[in-house]
């Protein structure tokens, strides 16, 4: 495997674990707020991010590439309101999309078609992540200021269940 592609894929393991850690922090924030549905939504999100990390980990191992695990950064942001958290989530997903695109560009440059094929799933996944984050912000803008509506939105988010990723390596 090309050294640059390897480096970026290995770094992405850490980035995805950080995503899981960040969403766990969001879940913790909403748990403290008493909004258990929001807490559940971000808990499921955290589980998905851990899966993403493990997919990159597994892919490098399948390709007989060395995996190096690095320290996971501390989620530093303090949130002044619920919307702040939701917007930080969207901002983070846009950043992750840029990381996936960077790996794709590196793989494309050296004609690493196998890595590109794995990344195709992540390109689509990032589109969904950004849509989900945007939808949540829209719902919060519409319903967040009314307690009854917020209660119902919280109930809706409580129904989200974890499913394993559709990508099989
Ligand atoms: Mg991810």
Short mmCIF file of C-alpha atoms and ligand atoms in Angstrom, two decimals:
data_model
loop_
_atom_site.label_atom_id
_atom_site.label_comp_id
_atom_site.label_asym_id
_atom_site.label_seq_id
_atom_site.Cartn_x
_atom_site.Cartn_y
_atom_site.Cartn_z
CA UNK A 1 0.00 0.00 0.00
CA UNK A 2 1.12 3.52 -0.76
CA UNK A 3 2.68 5.15 2.34
CA UNK A 4 0.47 8.24 2.21
CA UNK A 5 -2.74 6.19 1.82
CA UNK A 6 -1.63 3.96 4.68
CA UNK A 7 -0.89 6.95 6.91
CA UNK A 8 -4.27 8.55 6.21
CA UNK A 9 -6.22 5.30 6.74
CA UNK A 10 -4.41 4.67 10.02
CA UNK A 11 -5.10 8.25 11.15
CA UNK A 12 -8.78 7.78 10.27
CA UNK A 13 -9.06 4.98 12.88
CA UNK A 14 -8.22 7.61 15.50
CA UNK A 15 -10.55 10.21 13.98
CA UNK A 16 -13.49 7.79 14.04
CA UNK A 17 -12.79 6.81 17.65
CA UNK A 18 -12.67 10.53 18.45
CA UNK A 19 -16.07 10.89 16.75
CA UNK A 20 -17.41 8.14 19.00
CA UNK A 21 -15.95 9.93 22.03
CA UNK A 22 -17.43 13.28 20.93
CA UNK A 23 -20.91 11.78 20.48
CA UNK A 24 -20.63 10.05 23.82
CA UNK A 25 -19.96 13.50 25.28
CA UNK A 26 -23.09 14.80 23.50
CA UNK A 27 -25.07 11.87 24.89
CA UNK A 28 -23.76 12.68 28.36
CA UNK A 29 -24.79 16.34 27.92
CA UNK A 30 -28.38 15.37 27.04
CA UNK A 31 -28.53 12.77 29.82
CA UNK A 32 -27.72 15.54 32.30
CA UNK A 33 -30.40 17.72 30.65
CA UNK A 34 -32.98 14.98 31.19
CA UNK A 35 -33.54 14.56 27.44
CA UNK A 36 -33.07 10.80 27.29
CA UNK A 37 -34.22 10.52 23.65
CA UNK A 38 -31.50 12.90 22.48
CA UNK A 39 -29.04 11.02 24.71
CA UNK A 40 -30.10 7.76 23.04
CA UNK A 41 -29.75 9.24 19.54
CA UNK A 42 -26.15 10.29 20.22
CA UNK A 43 -25.36 7.02 21.98
CA UNK A 44 -26.37 5.13 18.82
CA UNK A 45 -24.29 7.63 16.84
CA UNK A 46 -21.28 6.88 19.07
CA UNK A 47 -21.72 3.14 18.45
CA UNK A 48 -21.76 3.73 14.69
CA UNK A 49 -18.54 5.75 14.90
CA UNK A 50 -16.82 2.95 16.80
CA UNK A 51 -17.89 0.65 13.95
CA UNK A 52 -16.34 3.05 11.44
CA UNK A 53 -13.06 2.97 13.37
CA UNK A 54 -13.13 -0.84 13.41
CA UNK A 55 -13.80 -0.99 9.65
CA UNK A 56 -10.62 1.01 8.93
CA UNK A 57 -8.75 -1.10 11.51
CA UNK A 58 -9.99 -4.32 9.89
CA UNK A 59 -9.29 -3.11 6.37
CA UNK A 60 -5.63 -2.31 7.19
CA UNK A 61 -5.23 -5.70 8.86
CA UNK A 62 -6.82 -7.45 5.86
CA UNK A 63 -4.29 -5.69 3.65
CA UNK A 64 -1.40 -6.79 5.92
CA UNK A 65 -0.70 -3.19 6.91
CA UNK A 66 0.61 -2.10 10.29
CA UNK A 67 -2.01 -0.53 12.57
CA UNK A 68 -0.80 2.08 15.07
CA UNK A 69 -3.25 3.22 17.74
CA UNK A 70 -2.84 6.79 18.96
CA UNK A 71 -4.26 8.71 21.95
CA UNK A 72 -7.87 9.86 21.54
CA UNK A 73 -8.32 13.61 22.02
CA UNK A 74 -10.53 15.01 24.77
CA UNK A 75 -13.81 16.57 23.62
CA UNK A 76 -13.05 20.15 24.68
CA UNK A 77 -16.14 22.12 23.76
CA UNK A 78 -18.54 23.33 26.38
CA UNK A 79 -22.09 23.80 25.15
CA UNK A 80 -24.23 26.76 26.10
CA UNK A 81 -27.50 25.31 24.73
CA UNK A 82 -28.99 22.24 23.02
CA UNK A 83 -28.74 23.79 19.57
CA UNK A 84 -25.02 24.37 20.16
CA UNK A 85 -24.53 20.61 20.47
CA UNK A 86 -26.53 19.84 17.32
CA UNK A 87 -24.58 22.41 15.32
CA UNK A 88 -21.25 21.07 16.64
CA UNK A 89 -22.41 17.65 15.37
CA UNK A 90 -23.04 18.96 11.86
CA UNK A 91 -19.76 20.85 11.85
CA UNK A 92 -17.94 17.69 12.89
CA UNK A 93 -19.56 15.58 10.15
CA UNK A 94 -18.60 18.16 7.50
CA UNK A 95 -15.02 17.89 8.79
CA UNK A 96 -15.10 14.07 8.65
CA UNK A 97 -16.41 14.24 5.08
CA UNK A 98 -13.35 16.33 4.18
CA UNK A 99 -11.08 13.69 5.76
CA UNK A 100 -12.72 10.87 3.78
CA UNK A 101 -12.39 12.95 0.61
CA UNK A 102 -8.68 13.51 1.34
CA UNK A 103 -8.06 9.76 1.67
CA UNK A 104 -10.03 9.15 -1.50
CA UNK A 105 -7.95 11.73 -3.37
CA UNK A 106 -4.70 10.09 -2.17
CA UNK A 107 -5.95 6.62 -3.20
CA UNK A 108 -7.12 7.93 -6.57
CA UNK A 109 -3.73 9.48 -7.24
CA UNK A 110 -1.93 6.13 -6.90
CA UNK A 111 -4.74 4.08 -8.52
CA UNK A 112 -5.49 2.20 -5.29
CA UNK A 113 -8.85 0.95 -6.54
CA UNK A 114 -9.44 -1.42 -3.61
CA UNK A 115 -9.16 1.40 -1.08
CA UNK A 116 -11.39 3.57 -3.28
CA UNK A 117 -14.03 0.83 -3.30
CA UNK A 118 -14.01 0.66 0.52
CA UNK A 119 -14.15 4.45 0.70
CA UNK A 120 -17.16 4.55 -1.64
CA UNK A 121 -19.26 3.26 1.27
CA UNK A 122 -17.89 6.01 3.53
CA UNK A 123 -18.56 8.71 0.93
CA UNK A 124 -22.24 7.66 0.88
CA UNK A 125 -22.31 7.28 4.67
CA UNK A 126 -21.00 10.83 5.13
CA UNK A 127 -23.80 12.14 2.92
CA UNK A 128 -26.30 10.43 5.24
CA UNK A 129 -24.54 11.70 8.38
CA UNK A 130 -24.70 15.30 7.15
CA UNK A 131 -28.37 14.89 6.19
CA UNK A 132 -29.22 13.44 9.62
CA UNK A 133 -27.38 16.25 11.43
CA UNK A 134 -29.12 18.87 9.25
CA UNK A 135 -32.57 17.29 9.79
CA UNK A 136 -32.06 17.33 13.54
CA UNK A 137 -31.18 21.04 13.47
CA UNK A 138 -34.28 21.78 11.35
CA UNK A 139 -36.55 19.88 13.76
CA UNK A 140 -35.00 21.66 16.73
CA UNK A 141 -35.52 25.04 15.05
CA UNK A 142 -39.16 24.18 14.41
CA UNK A 143 -40.07 22.49 17.69
CA UNK A 144 -37.30 23.11 20.23
CA UNK A 145 -38.76 26.24 21.81
CA UNK A 146 -42.10 24.63 22.72
CA UNK A 147 -41.90 22.21 25.69
CA UNK A 148 -44.63 19.87 24.42
CA UNK A 149 -43.08 19.65 20.97
CA UNK A 150 -39.62 19.15 22.47
CA UNK A 151 -41.07 16.29 24.53
CA UNK A 152 -42.40 14.65 21.36
CA UNK A 153 -39.13 15.17 19.48
CA UNK A 154 -37.32 13.60 22.42
CA UNK A 155 -39.71 10.61 22.18
CA UNK A 156 -39.00 10.29 18.46
CA UNK A 157 -35.23 10.24 19.06
CA UNK A 158 -35.65 7.66 21.82
CA UNK A 159 -36.81 5.19 19.15
CA UNK A 160 -33.51 5.13 17.26
CA UNK A 161 -31.92 1.69 17.45
CA UNK A 162 -28.39 0.60 16.67
CA UNK A 163 -27.78 -1.47 13.56
CA UNK A 164 -24.46 -2.88 12.43
CA UNK A 165 -22.86 -1.22 9.37
CA UNK A 166 -23.88 -2.56 5.95
CA UNK A 167 -20.26 -2.60 4.75
CA UNK A 168 -18.65 -6.03 4.95
CA UNK A 169 -14.90 -6.15 4.33
MG1 LIG B 1 -17.82 8.10 11.06
#
